[in-house]
Short mmCIF file of N, CA, C and O in Angstrom, two decimals:
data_model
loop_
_atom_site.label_atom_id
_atom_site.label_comp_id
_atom_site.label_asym_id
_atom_site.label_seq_id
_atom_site.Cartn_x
_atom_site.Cartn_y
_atom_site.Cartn_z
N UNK A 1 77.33 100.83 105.63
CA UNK A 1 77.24 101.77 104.53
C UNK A 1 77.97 101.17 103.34
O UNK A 1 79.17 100.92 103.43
N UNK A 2 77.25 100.92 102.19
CA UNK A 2 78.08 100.51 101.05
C UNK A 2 78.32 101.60 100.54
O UNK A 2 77.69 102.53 101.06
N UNK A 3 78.99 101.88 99.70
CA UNK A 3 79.43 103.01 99.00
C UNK A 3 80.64 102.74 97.82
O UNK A 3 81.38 101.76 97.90
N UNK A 4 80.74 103.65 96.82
CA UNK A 4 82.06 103.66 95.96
C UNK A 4 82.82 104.29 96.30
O UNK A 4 82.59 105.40 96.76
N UNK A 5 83.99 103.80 96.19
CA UNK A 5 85.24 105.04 96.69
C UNK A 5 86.37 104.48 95.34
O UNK A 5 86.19 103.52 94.59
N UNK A 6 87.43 105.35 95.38
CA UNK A 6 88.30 105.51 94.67
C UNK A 6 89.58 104.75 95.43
O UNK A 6 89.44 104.49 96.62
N UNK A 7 90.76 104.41 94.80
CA UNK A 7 91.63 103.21 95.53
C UNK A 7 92.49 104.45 96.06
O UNK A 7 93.41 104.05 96.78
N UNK A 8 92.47 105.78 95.95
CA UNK A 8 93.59 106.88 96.26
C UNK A 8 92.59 107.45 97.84
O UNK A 8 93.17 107.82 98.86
N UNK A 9 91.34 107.41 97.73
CA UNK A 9 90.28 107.98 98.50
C UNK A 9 90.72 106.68 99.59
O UNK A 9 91.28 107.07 100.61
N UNK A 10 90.52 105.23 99.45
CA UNK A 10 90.53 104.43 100.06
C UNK A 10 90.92 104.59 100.84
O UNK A 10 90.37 104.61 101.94
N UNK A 11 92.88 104.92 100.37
CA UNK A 11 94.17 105.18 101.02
C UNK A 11 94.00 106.20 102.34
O UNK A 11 94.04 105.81 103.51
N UNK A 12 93.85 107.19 102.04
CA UNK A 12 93.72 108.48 102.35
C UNK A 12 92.72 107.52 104.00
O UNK A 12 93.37 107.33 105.03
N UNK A 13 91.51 107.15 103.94
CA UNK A 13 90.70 106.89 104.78
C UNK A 13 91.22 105.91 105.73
O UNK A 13 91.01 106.02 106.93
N UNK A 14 92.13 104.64 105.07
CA UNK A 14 92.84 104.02 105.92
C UNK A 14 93.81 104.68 106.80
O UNK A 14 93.64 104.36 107.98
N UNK A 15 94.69 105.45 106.61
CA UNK A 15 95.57 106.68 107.30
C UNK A 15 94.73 107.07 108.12
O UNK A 15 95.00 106.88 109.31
N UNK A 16 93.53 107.69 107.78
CA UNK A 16 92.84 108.15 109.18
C UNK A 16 92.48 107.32 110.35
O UNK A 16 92.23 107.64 111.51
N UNK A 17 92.51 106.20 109.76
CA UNK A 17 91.65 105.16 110.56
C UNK A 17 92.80 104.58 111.91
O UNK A 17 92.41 103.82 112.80
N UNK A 18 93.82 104.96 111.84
CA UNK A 18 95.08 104.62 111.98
C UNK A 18 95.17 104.97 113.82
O UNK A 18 95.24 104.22 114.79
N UNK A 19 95.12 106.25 113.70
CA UNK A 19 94.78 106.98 115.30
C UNK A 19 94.27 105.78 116.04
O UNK A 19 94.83 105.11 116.91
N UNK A 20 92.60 105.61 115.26
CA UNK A 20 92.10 105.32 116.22
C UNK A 20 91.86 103.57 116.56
O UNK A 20 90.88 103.03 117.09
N UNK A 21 92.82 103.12 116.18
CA UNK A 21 92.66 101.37 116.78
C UNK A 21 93.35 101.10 117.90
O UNK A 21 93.61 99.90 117.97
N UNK A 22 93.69 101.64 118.67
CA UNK A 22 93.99 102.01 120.00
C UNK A 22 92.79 102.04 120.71
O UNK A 22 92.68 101.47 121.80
N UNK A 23 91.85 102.66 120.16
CA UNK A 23 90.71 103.10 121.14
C UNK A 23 90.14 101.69 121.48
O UNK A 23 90.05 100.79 120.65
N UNK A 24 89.62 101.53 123.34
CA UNK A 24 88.82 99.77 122.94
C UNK A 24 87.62 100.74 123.88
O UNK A 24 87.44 100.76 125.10
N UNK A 25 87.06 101.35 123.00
CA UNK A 25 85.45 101.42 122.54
C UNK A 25 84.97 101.23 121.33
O UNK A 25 85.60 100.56 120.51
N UNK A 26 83.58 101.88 121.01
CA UNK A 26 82.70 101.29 119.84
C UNK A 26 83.23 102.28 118.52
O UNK A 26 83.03 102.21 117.31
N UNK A 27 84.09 103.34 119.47
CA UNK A 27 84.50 103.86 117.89
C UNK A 27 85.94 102.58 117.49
O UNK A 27 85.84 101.95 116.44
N UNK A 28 86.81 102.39 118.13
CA UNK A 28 88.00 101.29 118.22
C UNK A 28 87.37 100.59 117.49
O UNK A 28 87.85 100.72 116.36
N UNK A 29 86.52 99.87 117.48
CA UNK A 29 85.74 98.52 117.37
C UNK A 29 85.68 98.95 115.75
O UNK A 29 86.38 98.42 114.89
N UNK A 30 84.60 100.11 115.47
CA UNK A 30 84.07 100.78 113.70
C UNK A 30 85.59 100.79 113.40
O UNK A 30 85.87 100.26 112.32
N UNK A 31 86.50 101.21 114.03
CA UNK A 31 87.45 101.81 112.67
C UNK A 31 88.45 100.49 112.84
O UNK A 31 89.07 100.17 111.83
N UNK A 32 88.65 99.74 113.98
CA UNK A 32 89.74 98.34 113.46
C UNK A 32 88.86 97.45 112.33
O UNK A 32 89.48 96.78 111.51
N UNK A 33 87.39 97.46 112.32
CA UNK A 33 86.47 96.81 110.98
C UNK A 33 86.98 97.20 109.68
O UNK A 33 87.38 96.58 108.70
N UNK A 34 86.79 98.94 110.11
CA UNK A 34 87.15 99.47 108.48
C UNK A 34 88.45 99.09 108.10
O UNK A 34 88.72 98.42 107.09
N UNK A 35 89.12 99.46 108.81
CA UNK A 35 90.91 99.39 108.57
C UNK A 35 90.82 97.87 108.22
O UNK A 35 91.39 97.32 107.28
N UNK A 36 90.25 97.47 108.86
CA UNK A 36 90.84 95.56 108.18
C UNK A 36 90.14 95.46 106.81
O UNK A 36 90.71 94.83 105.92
N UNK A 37 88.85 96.08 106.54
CA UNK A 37 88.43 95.75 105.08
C UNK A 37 89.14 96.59 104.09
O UNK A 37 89.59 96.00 103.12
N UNK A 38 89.36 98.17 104.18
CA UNK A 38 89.79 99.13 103.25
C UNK A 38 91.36 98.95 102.99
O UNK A 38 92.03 99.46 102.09
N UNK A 39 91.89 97.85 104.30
CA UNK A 39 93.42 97.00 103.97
C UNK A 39 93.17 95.82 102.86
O UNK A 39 93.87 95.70 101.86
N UNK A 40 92.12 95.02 103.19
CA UNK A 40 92.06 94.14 102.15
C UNK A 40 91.94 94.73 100.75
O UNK A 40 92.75 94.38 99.89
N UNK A 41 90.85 95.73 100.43
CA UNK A 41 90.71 96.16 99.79
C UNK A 41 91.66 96.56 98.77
O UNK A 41 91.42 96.38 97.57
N UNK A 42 92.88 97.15 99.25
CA UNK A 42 93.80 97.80 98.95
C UNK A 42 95.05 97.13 98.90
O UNK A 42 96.16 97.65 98.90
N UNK A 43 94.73 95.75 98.87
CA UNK A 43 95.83 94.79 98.97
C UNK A 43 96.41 94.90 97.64
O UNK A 43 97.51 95.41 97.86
N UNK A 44 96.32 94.74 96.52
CA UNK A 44 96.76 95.06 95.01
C UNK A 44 97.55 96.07 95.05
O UNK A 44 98.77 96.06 94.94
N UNK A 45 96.60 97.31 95.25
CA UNK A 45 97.12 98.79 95.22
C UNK A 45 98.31 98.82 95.70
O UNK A 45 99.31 98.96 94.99
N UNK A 46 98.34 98.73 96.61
CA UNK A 46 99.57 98.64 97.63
C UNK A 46 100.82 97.82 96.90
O UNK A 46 101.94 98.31 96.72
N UNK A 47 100.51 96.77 96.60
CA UNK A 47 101.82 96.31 95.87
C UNK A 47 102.14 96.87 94.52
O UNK A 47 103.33 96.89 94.20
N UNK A 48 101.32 97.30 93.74
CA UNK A 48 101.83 97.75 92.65
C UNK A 48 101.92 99.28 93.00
O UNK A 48 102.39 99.93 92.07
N UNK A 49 101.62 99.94 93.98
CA UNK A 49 102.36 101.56 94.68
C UNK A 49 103.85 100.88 94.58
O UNK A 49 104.57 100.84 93.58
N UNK A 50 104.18 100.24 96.18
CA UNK A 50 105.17 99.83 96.19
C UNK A 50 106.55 99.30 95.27
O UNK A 50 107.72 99.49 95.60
N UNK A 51 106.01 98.47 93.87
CA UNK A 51 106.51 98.21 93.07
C UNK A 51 106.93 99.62 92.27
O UNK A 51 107.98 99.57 91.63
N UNK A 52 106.49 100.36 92.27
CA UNK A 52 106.80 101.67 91.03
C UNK A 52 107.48 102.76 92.24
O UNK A 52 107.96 103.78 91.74
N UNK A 53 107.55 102.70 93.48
CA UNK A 53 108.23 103.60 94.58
C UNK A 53 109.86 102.47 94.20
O UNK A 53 110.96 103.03 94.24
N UNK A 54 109.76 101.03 93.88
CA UNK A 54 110.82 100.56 94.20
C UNK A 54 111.70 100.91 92.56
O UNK A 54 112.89 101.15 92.35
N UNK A 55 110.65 100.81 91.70
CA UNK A 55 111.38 101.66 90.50
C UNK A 55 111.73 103.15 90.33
O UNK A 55 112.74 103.65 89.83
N UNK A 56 110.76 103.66 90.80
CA UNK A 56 111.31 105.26 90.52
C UNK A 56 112.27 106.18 91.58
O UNK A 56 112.76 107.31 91.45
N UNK A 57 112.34 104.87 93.04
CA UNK A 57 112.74 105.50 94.30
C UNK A 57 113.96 105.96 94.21
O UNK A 57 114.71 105.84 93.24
N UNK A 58 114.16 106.45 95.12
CA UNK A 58 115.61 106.48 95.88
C UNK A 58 116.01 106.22 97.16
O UNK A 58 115.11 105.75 97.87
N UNK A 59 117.17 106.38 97.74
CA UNK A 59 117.47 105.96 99.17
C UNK A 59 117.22 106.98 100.01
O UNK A 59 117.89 108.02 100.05
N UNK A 60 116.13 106.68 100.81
CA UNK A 60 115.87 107.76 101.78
C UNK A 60 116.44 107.71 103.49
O UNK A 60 116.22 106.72 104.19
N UNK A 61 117.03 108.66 103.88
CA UNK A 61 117.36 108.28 105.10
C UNK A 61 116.19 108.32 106.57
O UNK A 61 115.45 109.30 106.69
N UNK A 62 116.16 107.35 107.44
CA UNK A 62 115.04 107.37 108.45
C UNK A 62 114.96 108.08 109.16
O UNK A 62 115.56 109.08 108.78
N UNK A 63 114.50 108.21 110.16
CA UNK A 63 114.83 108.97 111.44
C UNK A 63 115.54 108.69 112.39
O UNK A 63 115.95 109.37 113.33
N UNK A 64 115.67 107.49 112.09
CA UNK A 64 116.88 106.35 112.90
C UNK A 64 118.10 105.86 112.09
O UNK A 64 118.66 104.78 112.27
N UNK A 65 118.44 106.82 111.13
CA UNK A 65 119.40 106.13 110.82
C UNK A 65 119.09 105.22 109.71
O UNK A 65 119.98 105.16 108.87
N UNK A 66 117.73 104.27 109.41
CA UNK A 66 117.69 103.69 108.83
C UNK A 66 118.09 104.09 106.65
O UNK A 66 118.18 105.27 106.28
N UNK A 67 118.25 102.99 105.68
CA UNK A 67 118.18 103.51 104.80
C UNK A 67 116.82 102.89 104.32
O UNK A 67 116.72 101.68 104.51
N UNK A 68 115.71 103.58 103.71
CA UNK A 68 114.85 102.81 102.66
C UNK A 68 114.41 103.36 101.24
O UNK A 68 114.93 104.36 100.74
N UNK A 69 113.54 102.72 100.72
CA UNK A 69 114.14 103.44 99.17
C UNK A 69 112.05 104.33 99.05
O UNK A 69 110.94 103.83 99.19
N UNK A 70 112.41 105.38 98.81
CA UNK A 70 111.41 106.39 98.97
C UNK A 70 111.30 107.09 97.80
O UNK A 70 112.37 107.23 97.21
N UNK A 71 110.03 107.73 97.13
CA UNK A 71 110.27 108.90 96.19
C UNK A 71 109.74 110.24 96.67
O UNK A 71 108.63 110.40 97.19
N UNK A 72 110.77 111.30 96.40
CA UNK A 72 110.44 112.42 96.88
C UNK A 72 109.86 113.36 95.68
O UNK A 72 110.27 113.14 94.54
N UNK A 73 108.86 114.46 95.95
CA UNK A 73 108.14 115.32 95.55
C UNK A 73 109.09 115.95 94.71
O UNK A 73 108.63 116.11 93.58
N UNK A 74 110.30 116.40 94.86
CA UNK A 74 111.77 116.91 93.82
C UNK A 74 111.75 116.43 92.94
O UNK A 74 111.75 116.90 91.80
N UNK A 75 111.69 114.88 93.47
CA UNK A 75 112.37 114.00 92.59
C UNK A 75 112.30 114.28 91.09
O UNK A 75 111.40 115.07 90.81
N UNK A 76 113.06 113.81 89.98
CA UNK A 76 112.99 113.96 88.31
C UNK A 76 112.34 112.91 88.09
O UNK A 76 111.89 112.99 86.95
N UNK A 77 111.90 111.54 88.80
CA UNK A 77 111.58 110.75 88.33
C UNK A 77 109.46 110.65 89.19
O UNK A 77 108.56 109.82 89.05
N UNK A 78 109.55 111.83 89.91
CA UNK A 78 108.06 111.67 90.84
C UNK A 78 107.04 111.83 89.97
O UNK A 78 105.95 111.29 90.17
N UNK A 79 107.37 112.83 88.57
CA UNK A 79 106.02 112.76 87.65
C UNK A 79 105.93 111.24 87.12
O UNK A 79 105.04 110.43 87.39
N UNK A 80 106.94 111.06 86.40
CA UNK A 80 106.58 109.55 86.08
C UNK A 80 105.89 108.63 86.75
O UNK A 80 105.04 107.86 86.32
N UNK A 81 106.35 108.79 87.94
CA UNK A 81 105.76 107.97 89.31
C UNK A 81 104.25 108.53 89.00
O UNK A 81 103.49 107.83 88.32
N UNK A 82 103.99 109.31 89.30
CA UNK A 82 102.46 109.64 89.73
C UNK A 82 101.70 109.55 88.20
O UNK A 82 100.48 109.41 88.30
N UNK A 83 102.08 109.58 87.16
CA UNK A 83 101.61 109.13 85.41
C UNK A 83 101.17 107.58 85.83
O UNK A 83 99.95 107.51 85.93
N UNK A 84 101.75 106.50 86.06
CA UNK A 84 102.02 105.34 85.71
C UNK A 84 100.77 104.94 87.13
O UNK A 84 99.93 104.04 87.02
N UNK A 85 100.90 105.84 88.41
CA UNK A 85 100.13 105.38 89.19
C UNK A 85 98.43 106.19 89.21
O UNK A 85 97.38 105.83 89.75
N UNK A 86 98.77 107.40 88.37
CA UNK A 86 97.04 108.00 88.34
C UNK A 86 96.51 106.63 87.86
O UNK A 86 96.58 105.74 88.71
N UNK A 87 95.86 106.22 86.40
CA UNK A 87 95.30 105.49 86.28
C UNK A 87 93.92 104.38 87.83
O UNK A 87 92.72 104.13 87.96
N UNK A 88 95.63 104.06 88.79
CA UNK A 88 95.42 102.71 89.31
C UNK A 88 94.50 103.56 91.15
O UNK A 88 93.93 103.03 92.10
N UNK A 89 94.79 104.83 90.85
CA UNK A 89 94.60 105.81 91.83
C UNK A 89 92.69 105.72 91.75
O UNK A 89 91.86 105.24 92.52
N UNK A 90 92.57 106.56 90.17
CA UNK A 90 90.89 106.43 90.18
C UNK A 90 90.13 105.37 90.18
O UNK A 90 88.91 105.46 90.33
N UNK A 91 90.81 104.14 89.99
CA UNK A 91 89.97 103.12 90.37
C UNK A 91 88.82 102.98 91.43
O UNK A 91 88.97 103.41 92.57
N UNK A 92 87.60 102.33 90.97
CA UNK A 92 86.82 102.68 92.39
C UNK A 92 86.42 100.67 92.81
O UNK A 92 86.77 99.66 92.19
N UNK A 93 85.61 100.81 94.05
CA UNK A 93 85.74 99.67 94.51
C UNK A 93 84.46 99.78 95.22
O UNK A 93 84.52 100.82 95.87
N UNK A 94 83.07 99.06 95.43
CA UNK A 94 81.90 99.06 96.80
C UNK A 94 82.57 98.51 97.29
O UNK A 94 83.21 97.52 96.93
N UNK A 95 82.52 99.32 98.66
CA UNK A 95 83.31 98.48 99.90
C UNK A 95 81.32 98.83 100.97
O UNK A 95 80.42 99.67 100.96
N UNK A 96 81.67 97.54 101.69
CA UNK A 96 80.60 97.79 102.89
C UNK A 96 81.16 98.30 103.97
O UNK A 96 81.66 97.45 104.70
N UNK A 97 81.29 99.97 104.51
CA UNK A 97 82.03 99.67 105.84
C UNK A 97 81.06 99.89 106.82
O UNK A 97 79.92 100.18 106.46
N UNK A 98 81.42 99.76 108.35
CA UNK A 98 80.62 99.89 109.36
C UNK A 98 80.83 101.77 109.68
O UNK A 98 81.79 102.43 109.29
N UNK A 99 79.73 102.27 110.43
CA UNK A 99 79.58 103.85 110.41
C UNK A 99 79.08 103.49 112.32
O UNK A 99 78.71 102.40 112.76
N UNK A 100 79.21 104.43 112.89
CA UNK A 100 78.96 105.14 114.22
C UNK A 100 78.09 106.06 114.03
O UNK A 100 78.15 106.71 112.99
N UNK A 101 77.23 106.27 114.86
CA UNK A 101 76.83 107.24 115.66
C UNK A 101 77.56 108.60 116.01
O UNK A 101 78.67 108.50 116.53
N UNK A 102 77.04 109.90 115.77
CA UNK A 102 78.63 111.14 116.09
C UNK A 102 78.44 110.75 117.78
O UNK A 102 79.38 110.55 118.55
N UNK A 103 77.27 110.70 118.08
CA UNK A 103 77.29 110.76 119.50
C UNK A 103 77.99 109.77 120.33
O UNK A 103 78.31 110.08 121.48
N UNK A 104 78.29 108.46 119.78
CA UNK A 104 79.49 107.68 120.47
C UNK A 104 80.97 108.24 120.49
O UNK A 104 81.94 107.91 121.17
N UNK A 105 80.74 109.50 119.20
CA UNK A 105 82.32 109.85 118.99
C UNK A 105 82.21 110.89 120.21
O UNK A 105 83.20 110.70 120.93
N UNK A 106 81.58 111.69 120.61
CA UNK A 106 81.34 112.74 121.76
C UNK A 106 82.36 112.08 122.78
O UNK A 106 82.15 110.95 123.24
N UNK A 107 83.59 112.89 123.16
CA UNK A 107 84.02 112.33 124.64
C UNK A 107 84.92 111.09 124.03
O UNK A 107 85.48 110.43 124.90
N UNK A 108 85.10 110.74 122.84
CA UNK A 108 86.13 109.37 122.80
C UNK A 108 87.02 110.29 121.97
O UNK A 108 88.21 109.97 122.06
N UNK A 109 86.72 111.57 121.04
CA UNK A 109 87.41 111.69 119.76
C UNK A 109 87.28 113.35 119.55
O UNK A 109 86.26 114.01 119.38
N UNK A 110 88.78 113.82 119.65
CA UNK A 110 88.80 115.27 119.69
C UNK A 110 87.45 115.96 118.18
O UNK A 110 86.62 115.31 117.53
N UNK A 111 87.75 117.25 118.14
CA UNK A 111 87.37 117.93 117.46
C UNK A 111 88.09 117.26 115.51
O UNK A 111 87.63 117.08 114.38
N UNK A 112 89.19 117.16 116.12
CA UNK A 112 89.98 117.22 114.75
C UNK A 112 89.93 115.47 114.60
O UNK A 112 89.79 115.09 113.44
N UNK A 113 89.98 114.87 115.20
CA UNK A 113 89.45 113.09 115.05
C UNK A 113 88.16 113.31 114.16
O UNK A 113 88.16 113.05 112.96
N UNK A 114 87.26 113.73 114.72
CA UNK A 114 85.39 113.99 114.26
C UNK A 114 85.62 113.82 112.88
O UNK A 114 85.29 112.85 112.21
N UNK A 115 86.34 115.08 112.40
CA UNK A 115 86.60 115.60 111.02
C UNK A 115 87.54 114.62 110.15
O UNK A 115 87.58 114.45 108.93
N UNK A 116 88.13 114.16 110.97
CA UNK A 116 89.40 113.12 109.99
C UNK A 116 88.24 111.78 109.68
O UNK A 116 88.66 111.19 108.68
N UNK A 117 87.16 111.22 110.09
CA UNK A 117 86.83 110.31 109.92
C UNK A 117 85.09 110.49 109.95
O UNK A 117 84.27 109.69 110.42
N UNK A 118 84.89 111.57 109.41
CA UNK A 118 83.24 112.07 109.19
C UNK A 118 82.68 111.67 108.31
O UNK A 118 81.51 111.98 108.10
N UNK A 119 83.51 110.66 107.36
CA UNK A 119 82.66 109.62 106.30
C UNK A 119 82.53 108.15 107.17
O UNK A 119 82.59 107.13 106.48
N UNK A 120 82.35 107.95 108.71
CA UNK A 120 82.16 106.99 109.13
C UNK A 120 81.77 107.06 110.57
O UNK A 120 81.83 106.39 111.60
N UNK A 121 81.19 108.53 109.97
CA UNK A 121 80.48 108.91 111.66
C UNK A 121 78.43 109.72 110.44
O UNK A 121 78.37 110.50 109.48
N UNK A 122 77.23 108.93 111.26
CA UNK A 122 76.28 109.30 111.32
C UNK A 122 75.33 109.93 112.50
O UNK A 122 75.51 109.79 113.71
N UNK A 123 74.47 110.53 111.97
CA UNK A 123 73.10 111.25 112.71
C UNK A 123 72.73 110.09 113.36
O UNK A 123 71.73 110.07 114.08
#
């Protein structure tokens, strides 16, 4: 399926894709494809996210204890953040990804899987 997507839409689809590369069936197989292209894809994005989280961040604490530098939704500095990154957000990109069958998803992929990844499941 070629298609346009947006570099914020991209994001969003890679996260979903995430669950399922664990799986070693034919859905495993569609979504470690996508995830490796909609990563390439998003190779830019990603560093210049990162770059403006490392300017506008702060120190966030982990769940372990760890420290890393994060921006929170409070934050005084998160509008700025999200000004400087809309722009790079609507960007769009043809990506070719690979699509399934719903009926391979039957029996591999709950109810709420189906729905998280129904732009890469077909009739």
């Amino acid at each position: 399926m070629k298609k346009k997507f947006k570099n914020a839409e991209m994001a969003v689809m890679l996260n979903q894709l995430r669950p399922l590369l664990s799986h070693r069936d034919k859905i495993g197989y569609v979504a470690a494809r996508n995830f490796r292209i909609l990563g390439e894809c998003l190779t830019e994005y990603e560093t210049f996210r990162n770059s403006l989280i490392e300017k506008y961040g702060e120190e966030v604490k982990g769940e372990h204890g760890q420290t890393t530098i994060g921006i929170k939704v409070d934050s005084p500095n998160f509008q700025k953040f999200c000004d400087e990154m809309a722009p790079f957000n609507k960007m769009e990109h043809e990506v070719e990804l690979m699509t399934a069958k719903y009926e391979a998803a039957i029996g591999c992929l709950s109810g709420e899987e189906i729905l998280a990844v129904d732009w890469m499941l077909e009739d």
